[in-house]
Every structure is written in structure tokens, then in C-alpha cells.
């Protein structure tokens, strides 16, 4: 029940109710984005953002830089071990 | 899919496993790690993570499946609300098969109650808009992950002045549950894999007491195989270095202070209950959320008469011990015999996030477990009467 799915905001559909269309792996669904809108992130600026969707709500933005750094760490780990084994 | 497939690559998992094995050689004794969240339990079984870990690491499956901790009495209350004439009762699919003392919501629907499965609490609000002559009740349950969505739904209902909508709140809080577990002398744990999506809302700061007062390390983790393996690797590093800290593996989603907007919505709409009954764990102080008096018109507990009775679990069911990590599912007398996903007696067999359902579905049992199950006498229904809810043929 507590799992979320990553998706990308592609369109704001209802400014008053903070609704947006999110592309989740090719499936487009209207979700509520109230949890990720604040003074630093006005509604219109959310288009293009990657978010985690849970029970019809975008719960948080996905930090692409942090994701890339974690993946880079895995890459280095795998590369270092390949080096050891050869 | 972005940030899903990248965290499932086998060669990177192999590299992490080798690092975990290296660290294991530096451990002084075998260790027990509890993954608190049911989502982690599901991933661990789905990807066979337990099987690829060194035998020195034992994973204990904790109480973080919201469906599994729902007490029978609250299910009976939900069913009682749904049986009111003029009520449309809306719920997430997971809750439909949870056994109450006599029946499940699914069976109540078969008997005529208007119970509908929804994907989001907003869907239940739409049902209320579409059916102004009916009372629509949403069965709100889940940890802090789900609480913001139900809070925003109530705020939306208040803004639109939708008067035929209410919620039956069964939201629970993870921190009091962790504290209750840590205070249990039966439980011997060396560290925690912390819940990822609860932490997305509450942040990592609330876990500081675990490292500071109980001297246990905790690593907040994502749900993909590489996330879980990296979290175990990080925990092992802490253990071999005699460190005890709150660390965040899931930093692409989780921030230290959580999601302020979501927390504000929870605090605006909900108040902490003095106590809440958890299935298998009993009463835990300050562990549940009720609707604030300001939003009383949306509180189904005030709108409807409910039985509000405490109902003991079936004596054959060991869900309580399993949720505390004291027993493994196959050690329960009814696991795999009278209790199966099709005919669940205990809640841990209902949701895919429950430990029993995960063991049953993926069949990843050790040889010892297989032997134990093979030697178990089949529980005959006629000899030991079981609650009607345990059998779908009823």
C-alpha cells in the first residue's frame, strides 16, 4: 500500500484544485500535486518535474542528481570488482 | 521506467553482494536486521534477496504493513458502517479481504453492502459528488505515507462543502510502533532498514532516538533490489565500525526534514489518539490519528454508530509474534494449511506486503522450514473451529 511509482508531470489541468497529468511509464493519469507545490515551486513550474506518485498524489520530487550519484556509486563498485577479478 | 530499471541491474547487485560478504567476515557474530516496511518485505521476497545474502544476516520482517496491523474490531466497525442503509463505503483493494471477527468487506459486499474499491481517496470524494443522496465513507488507513492524501481529501471536501462525505480514520504512526518494538525484551535486533515512503513524509530526523537512546543503527531505504542491498551494506559498515547512526540510502526521494507541505496537512486535519489498538501488538500509546474536531463533520466515527469492540485474534494465529519478528511464518500452526492467501485467518496472509503472504507466494523457504511444514499436522477445521472469515466458501 505504501509503494509509489515514478512519473513525469506533463500538464497542469486544474490550477484551483492543483491537479496535473502525470506520465507514469506511458500511462497518463490525473494526480493531485498539492504536496509538492510551495513558494519555491509554483504550480506552473512543476511541468517536466519527476515525482513519486502514491494513491493519486505526487508525494515528492525525485532528486535526479542524488539518483545519478547513487547509480554512479554502484557503477564504480561493479567496475572496481571487475578489475579485481580479471 | 526511470529510476526503477536502473536500480535492478544484476551485475551491480552482484558487486554489492560481494561487498556485503566481505563485511560479514568482519562481524563478530551473526546479525538480525529488521525491515520495518511491508513494501520492503515484498521486494525482499520478490527478488530473492534473502537467498543471496550470507547466512550470517537474518532478516526480520517488521510490522510496517498497514493492512496487517488492522485489528479485527476496527474491521467490524468498518463493516458496520458499510451496512448502513444509504452508505457507499470506499476502500483500497488491500483492505477488502482482511478478516474481521465474522466477515470481510468483500463478503459484506457480496451480502449486499455498497462497497467500492478505489485507487485514491480523491476517487471516493468523486463518488460523493456523483451521489449527493448517499453518504460516502472512505476507509482511511495506512502510515504517514498515506495520511497526507487523506488529509488533502478532507481539506478538498471542506473547501467544496461536500457534506455527504466522511472518513473512518485508522491511520497509524511508525515512530510509536518502533518504540514499542524496541522496548520489547523478546526482540533482539542489530539494526533497522527504515521505511522509505513514510520517511519521504516525516524525514529522517524522527529516527534519531533509535540510534541515540537504543544504540541501534538505521538506514532509510528505497524499494528496488539495489536500494535494499545498498542499505544492508551501509548497515553492515556501521556495525563493523561500531557506529550507530541514522543514514539515508533513499536520498533521491527522502529529505532530512521530510515533506513540510504534507506534514502541515496531516497536522491540520488529524490529531494523535491517546492510544490505538494494533493487531498482534496490542495498544500502543499515541500511535493512531483521528480527525480534528474542526473537521468533525467528516469523521465517520461521529457520524455513525459503530460497535467499537475489541476482538481478540484467533488463538491459532501467530500474526502478533510474526509482526514482532519473534516467530517466522512457517512456525505458525495454521500457515500454509488452514491459512492461505485464498483463505486467510491472519492479516499477515492477506496483503502482498505481509510476511506470511510473501513466504507463501514466493515459497522461498529454507530446508529447515520446508521440513517443519512437511511435518506439520494439517489443521482439521472440524477439530478446531476457525472463524468464518477464514474461509471464502462461507
GROMACS .gro file of N, CA and C in nm, chain A residues 1-6 17 25 29 32 34-35 37 50 52-57 59-64 66-67 70-71 73-75 77-78 81, chain B residues 1-4 6-7 12 15-16 18-19 66 92 94 119-123 145-146 148-149 152 156 160 197 200 223 230 251-253 259 261 353:
model
  216
    1UNK      N    1   0.081  -0.121   0.000
    1UNK     CA    2   0.000   0.000   0.000
    1UNK      C    3   0.085   0.127   0.000
    2UNK      N    4   0.202   0.117   0.062
    2UNK     CA    5   0.283   0.239   0.077
    2UNK      C    6   0.382   0.259  -0.038
    3UNK      N    7   0.367   0.182  -0.144
    3UNK     CA    8   0.462   0.197  -0.254
    3UNK      C    9   0.424   0.315  -0.344
    4UNK      N   10   0.523   0.364  -0.417
    4UNK     CA   11   0.499   0.475  -0.509
    4UNK      C   12   0.560   0.443  -0.644
    5UNK      N   13   0.515   0.515  -0.745
    5UNK     CA   14   0.563   0.492  -0.881
    5UNK      C   15   0.615   0.624  -0.938
    6UNK      N   16   0.735   0.624  -0.999
    6UNK     CA   17   0.784   0.749  -1.057
    6UNK      C   18   0.710   0.788  -1.184
   17UNK      N   19  -0.761   2.328  -0.799
   17UNK     CA   20  -0.753   2.202  -0.723
   17UNK      C   21  -0.614   2.138  -0.729
   25UNK      N   22   0.520   0.579  -1.688
   25UNK     CA   23   0.557   0.467  -1.777
   25UNK      C   24   0.468   0.459  -1.900
   29UNK      N   25  -0.213   0.989  -1.620
   29UNK     CA   26  -0.317   0.991  -1.517
   29UNK      C   27  -0.319   1.125  -1.448
   32UNK      N   28  -0.311   1.469  -0.797
   32UNK     CA   29  -0.308   1.591  -0.717
   32UNK      C   30  -0.162   1.622  -0.683
   34UNK      N   31  -0.064   1.887  -0.477
   34UNK     CA   32  -0.061   1.983  -0.365
   34UNK      C   33   0.062   1.964  -0.276
   35UNK      N   34   0.107   1.839  -0.259
   35UNK     CA   35   0.220   1.810  -0.168
   35UNK      C   36   0.353   1.865  -0.218
   37UNK      N   37   0.384   2.155  -0.414
   37UNK     CA   38   0.375   2.296  -0.453
   37UNK      C   39   0.399   2.383  -0.329
   50UNK      N   40   1.006   1.524  -1.230
   50UNK     CA   41   0.982   1.383  -1.199
   50UNK      C   42   0.936   1.373  -1.055
   52UNK      N   43   0.721   1.118  -0.737
   52UNK     CA   44   0.678   0.985  -0.693
   52UNK      C   45   0.528   0.991  -0.667
   53UNK      N   46   0.453   0.907  -0.736
   53UNK     CA   47   0.306   0.910  -0.725
   53UNK      C   48   0.258   0.798  -0.632
   54UNK      N   49   0.174   0.838  -0.536
   54UNK     CA   50   0.120   0.741  -0.440
   54UNK      C   51  -0.027   0.772  -0.417
   55UNK      N   52  -0.112   0.675  -0.433
   55UNK     CA   53  -0.259   0.685  -0.422
   55UNK      C   54  -0.317   0.815  -0.480
   56UNK      N   55  -0.273   0.846  -0.601
   56UNK     CA   56  -0.331   0.961  -0.671
   56UNK      C   57  -0.271   1.095  -0.635
   57UNK      N   58  -0.163   1.095  -0.559
   57UNK     CA   59  -0.096   1.219  -0.520
   57UNK      C   60   0.053   1.213  -0.558
   59UNK      N   61   0.383   1.277  -0.426
   59UNK     CA   62   0.423   1.294  -0.286
   59UNK      C   63   0.555   1.369  -0.270
   60UNK      N   64   0.646   1.354  -0.363
   60UNK     CA   65   0.773   1.426  -0.357
   60UNK      C   66   0.835   1.431  -0.495
   61UNK      N   67   0.923   1.529  -0.516
   61UNK     CA   68   1.003   1.529  -0.639
   61UNK      C   69   1.112   1.423  -0.627
   62UNK      N   70   1.152   1.369  -0.740
   62UNK     CA   71   1.268   1.279  -0.740
   62UNK      C   72   1.390   1.365  -0.769
   63UNK      N   73   1.488   1.357  -0.681
   63UNK     CA   74   1.609   1.436  -0.696
   63UNK      C   75   1.701   1.362  -0.795
   64UNK      N   76   1.706   1.413  -0.918
   64UNK     CA   77   1.780   1.343  -1.024
   64UNK      C   78   1.929   1.338  -0.996
   66UNK      N   79   2.077   1.325  -0.696
   66UNK     CA   80   2.103   1.222  -0.595
   66UNK      C   81   2.092   1.083  -0.656
   67UNK      N   82   1.992   1.065  -0.744
   67UNK     CA   83   1.974   0.935  -0.810
   67UNK      C   84   2.097   0.902  -0.895
   70UNK      N   85   2.396   0.802  -0.674
   70UNK     CA   86   2.383   0.665  -0.621
   70UNK      C   87   2.417   0.563  -0.729
   71UNK      N   88   2.363   0.587  -0.850
   71UNK     CA   89   2.390   0.494  -0.961
   71UNK      C   90   2.538   0.493  -0.997
   73UNK      N   91   2.782   0.541  -0.791
   73UNK     CA   92   2.850   0.463  -0.686
   73UNK      C   93   2.842   0.313  -0.719
   74UNK      N   94   2.724   0.267  -0.760
   74UNK     CA   95   2.708   0.126  -0.798
   74UNK      C   96   2.800   0.091  -0.915
   75UNK      N   97   2.806   0.186  -1.011
   75UNK     CA   98   2.889   0.166  -1.130
   75UNK      C   99   3.035   0.147  -1.091
   77UNK      N  100   3.154   0.059  -0.803
   77UNK     CA  101   3.169  -0.064  -0.725
   77UNK      C  102   3.182  -0.186  -0.819
   78UNK      N  103   3.094  -0.190  -0.919
   78UNK     CA  104   3.097  -0.301  -1.015
   78UNK      C  105   3.225  -0.299  -1.096
   81UNK      N  106   3.528  -0.415  -0.895
   81UNK     CA  107   3.531  -0.559  -0.871
   81UNK      C  108   3.565  -0.635  -0.998
   87UNK      N  109   1.148   0.184  -1.676
   87UNK     CA  110   1.095   0.312  -1.624
   87UNK      C  111   1.205   0.386  -1.548
   88UNK      N  112   1.201   0.517  -1.554
   88UNK     CA  113   1.307   0.596  -1.492
   88UNK      C  114   1.318   0.569  -1.342
   89UNK      N  115   1.440   0.546  -1.297
   89UNK     CA  116   1.473   0.519  -1.155
   89UNK      C  117   1.405   0.394  -1.100
   90UNK      N  118   1.366   0.306  -1.189
   90UNK     CA  119   1.319   0.173  -1.147
   90UNK      C  120   1.416   0.071  -1.205
   92UNK      N  121   1.702   0.107  -1.351
   92UNK     CA  122   1.843   0.131  -1.318
   92UNK      C  123   1.883   0.071  -1.183
   93UNK      N  124   1.783   0.053  -1.097
   93UNK     CA  125   1.811   0.001  -0.963
   93UNK      C  126   1.784  -0.150  -0.954
   98UNK      N  127   2.538  -0.511  -1.089
   98UNK     CA  128   2.561  -0.419  -0.978
   98UNK      C  129   2.517  -0.483  -0.846
  101UNK      N  130   2.796  -0.707  -0.739
  101UNK     CA  131   2.906  -0.631  -0.677
  101UNK      C  132   2.873  -0.595  -0.533
  102UNK      N  133   2.749  -0.553  -0.510
  102UNK     CA  134   2.707  -0.518  -0.373
  102UNK      C  135   2.709  -0.642  -0.283
  104UNK      N  136   2.900  -0.898  -0.307
  104UNK     CA  137   3.039  -0.931  -0.272
  104UNK      C  138   3.090  -0.839  -0.161
  105UNK      N  139   3.052  -0.711  -0.168
  105UNK     CA  140   3.092  -0.615  -0.063
  105UNK      C  141   3.028  -0.653   0.071
  152UNK      N  142   0.032  -0.183   0.671
  152UNK     CA  143  -0.083  -0.123   0.738
  152UNK      C  144  -0.204  -0.215   0.745
  178UNK      N  145  -0.936   0.101  -0.029
  178UNK     CA  146  -0.831   0.046  -0.113
  178UNK      C  147  -0.853  -0.106  -0.122
  180UNK      N  148  -0.654  -0.355  -0.091
  180UNK     CA  149  -0.585  -0.440   0.009
  180UNK      C  150  -0.675  -0.474   0.127
  205UNK      N  151  -0.877   0.377  -0.609
  205UNK     CA  152  -0.732   0.386  -0.623
  205UNK      C  153  -0.677   0.498  -0.536
  206UNK      N  154  -0.761   0.600  -0.515
  206UNK     CA  155  -0.717   0.718  -0.441
  206UNK      C  156  -0.833   0.768  -0.355
  207UNK      N  157  -0.804   0.831  -0.239
  207UNK     CA  158  -0.915   0.889  -0.161
  207UNK      C  159  -0.992   0.995  -0.240
  208UNK      N  160  -0.925   1.056  -0.339
  208UNK     CA  161  -0.995   1.155  -0.423
  208UNK      C  162  -1.106   1.089  -0.504
  209UNK      N  163  -1.086   0.961  -0.539
  209UNK     CA  164  -1.191   0.887  -0.612
  209UNK      C  165  -1.317   0.875  -0.526
  231UNK      N  166   0.272   0.772   0.505
  231UNK     CA  167   0.277   0.784   0.359
  231UNK      C  168   0.141   0.823   0.303
  232UNK      N  169   0.039   0.759   0.356
  232UNK     CA  170  -0.096   0.774   0.302
  232UNK      C  171  -0.172   0.888   0.369
  234UNK      N  172  -0.113   1.208   0.427
  234UNK     CA  173  -0.131   1.338   0.358
  234UNK      C  174  -0.240   1.334   0.252
  235UNK      N  175  -0.251   1.222   0.180
  235UNK     CA  176  -0.352   1.216   0.073
  235UNK      C  177  -0.492   1.220   0.133
  238UNK      N  178  -0.550   1.589   0.257
  238UNK     CA  179  -0.583   1.680   0.146
  238UNK      C  180  -0.724   1.654   0.092
  242UNK      N  181  -1.015   1.924   0.074
  242UNK     CA  182  -1.087   1.948  -0.052
  242UNK      C  183  -1.239   1.941  -0.028
  246UNK      N  184  -1.505   2.250  -0.078
  246UNK     CA  185  -1.621   2.240  -0.169
  246UNK      C  186  -1.753   2.225  -0.094
  283UNK      N  187   0.901   0.535   0.216
  283UNK     CA  188   0.799   0.633   0.180
  283UNK      C  189   0.735   0.701   0.300
  286UNK      N  190   0.977   0.970   0.345
  286UNK     CA  191   0.957   1.077   0.246
  286UNK      C  192   0.867   1.185   0.306
  309UNK      N  193   1.310   0.091  -0.246
  309UNK     CA  194   1.240  -0.037  -0.257
  309UNK      C  195   1.291  -0.129  -0.367
  316UNK      N  196   2.207  -0.203  -0.096
  316UNK     CA  197   2.296  -0.095  -0.051
  316UNK      C  198   2.267  -0.059   0.095
  337UNK      N  199   1.815   0.887  -0.076
  337UNK     CA  200   1.821   1.034  -0.080
  337UNK      C  201   1.771   1.094  -0.211
  338UNK      N  202   1.735   1.010  -0.308
  338UNK     CA  203   1.671   1.067  -0.428
  338UNK      C  204   1.525   1.106  -0.398
  339UNK      N  205   1.471   1.056  -0.288
  339UNK     CA  206   1.332   1.083  -0.252
  339UNK      C  207   1.319   1.146  -0.112
  345UNK      N  208   0.865   1.612   0.411
  345UNK     CA  209   0.787   1.700   0.323
  345UNK      C  210   0.701   1.792   0.410
  347UNK      N  211   0.500   2.042   0.343
  347UNK     CA  212   0.361   2.066   0.300
  347UNK      C  213   0.272   1.949   0.343
  439UNK      N  214   0.215  -0.735   0.114
  439UNK     CA  215   0.321  -0.680   0.198
  439UNK      C  216   0.335  -0.757   0.330
   0.00000   0.00000   0.00000
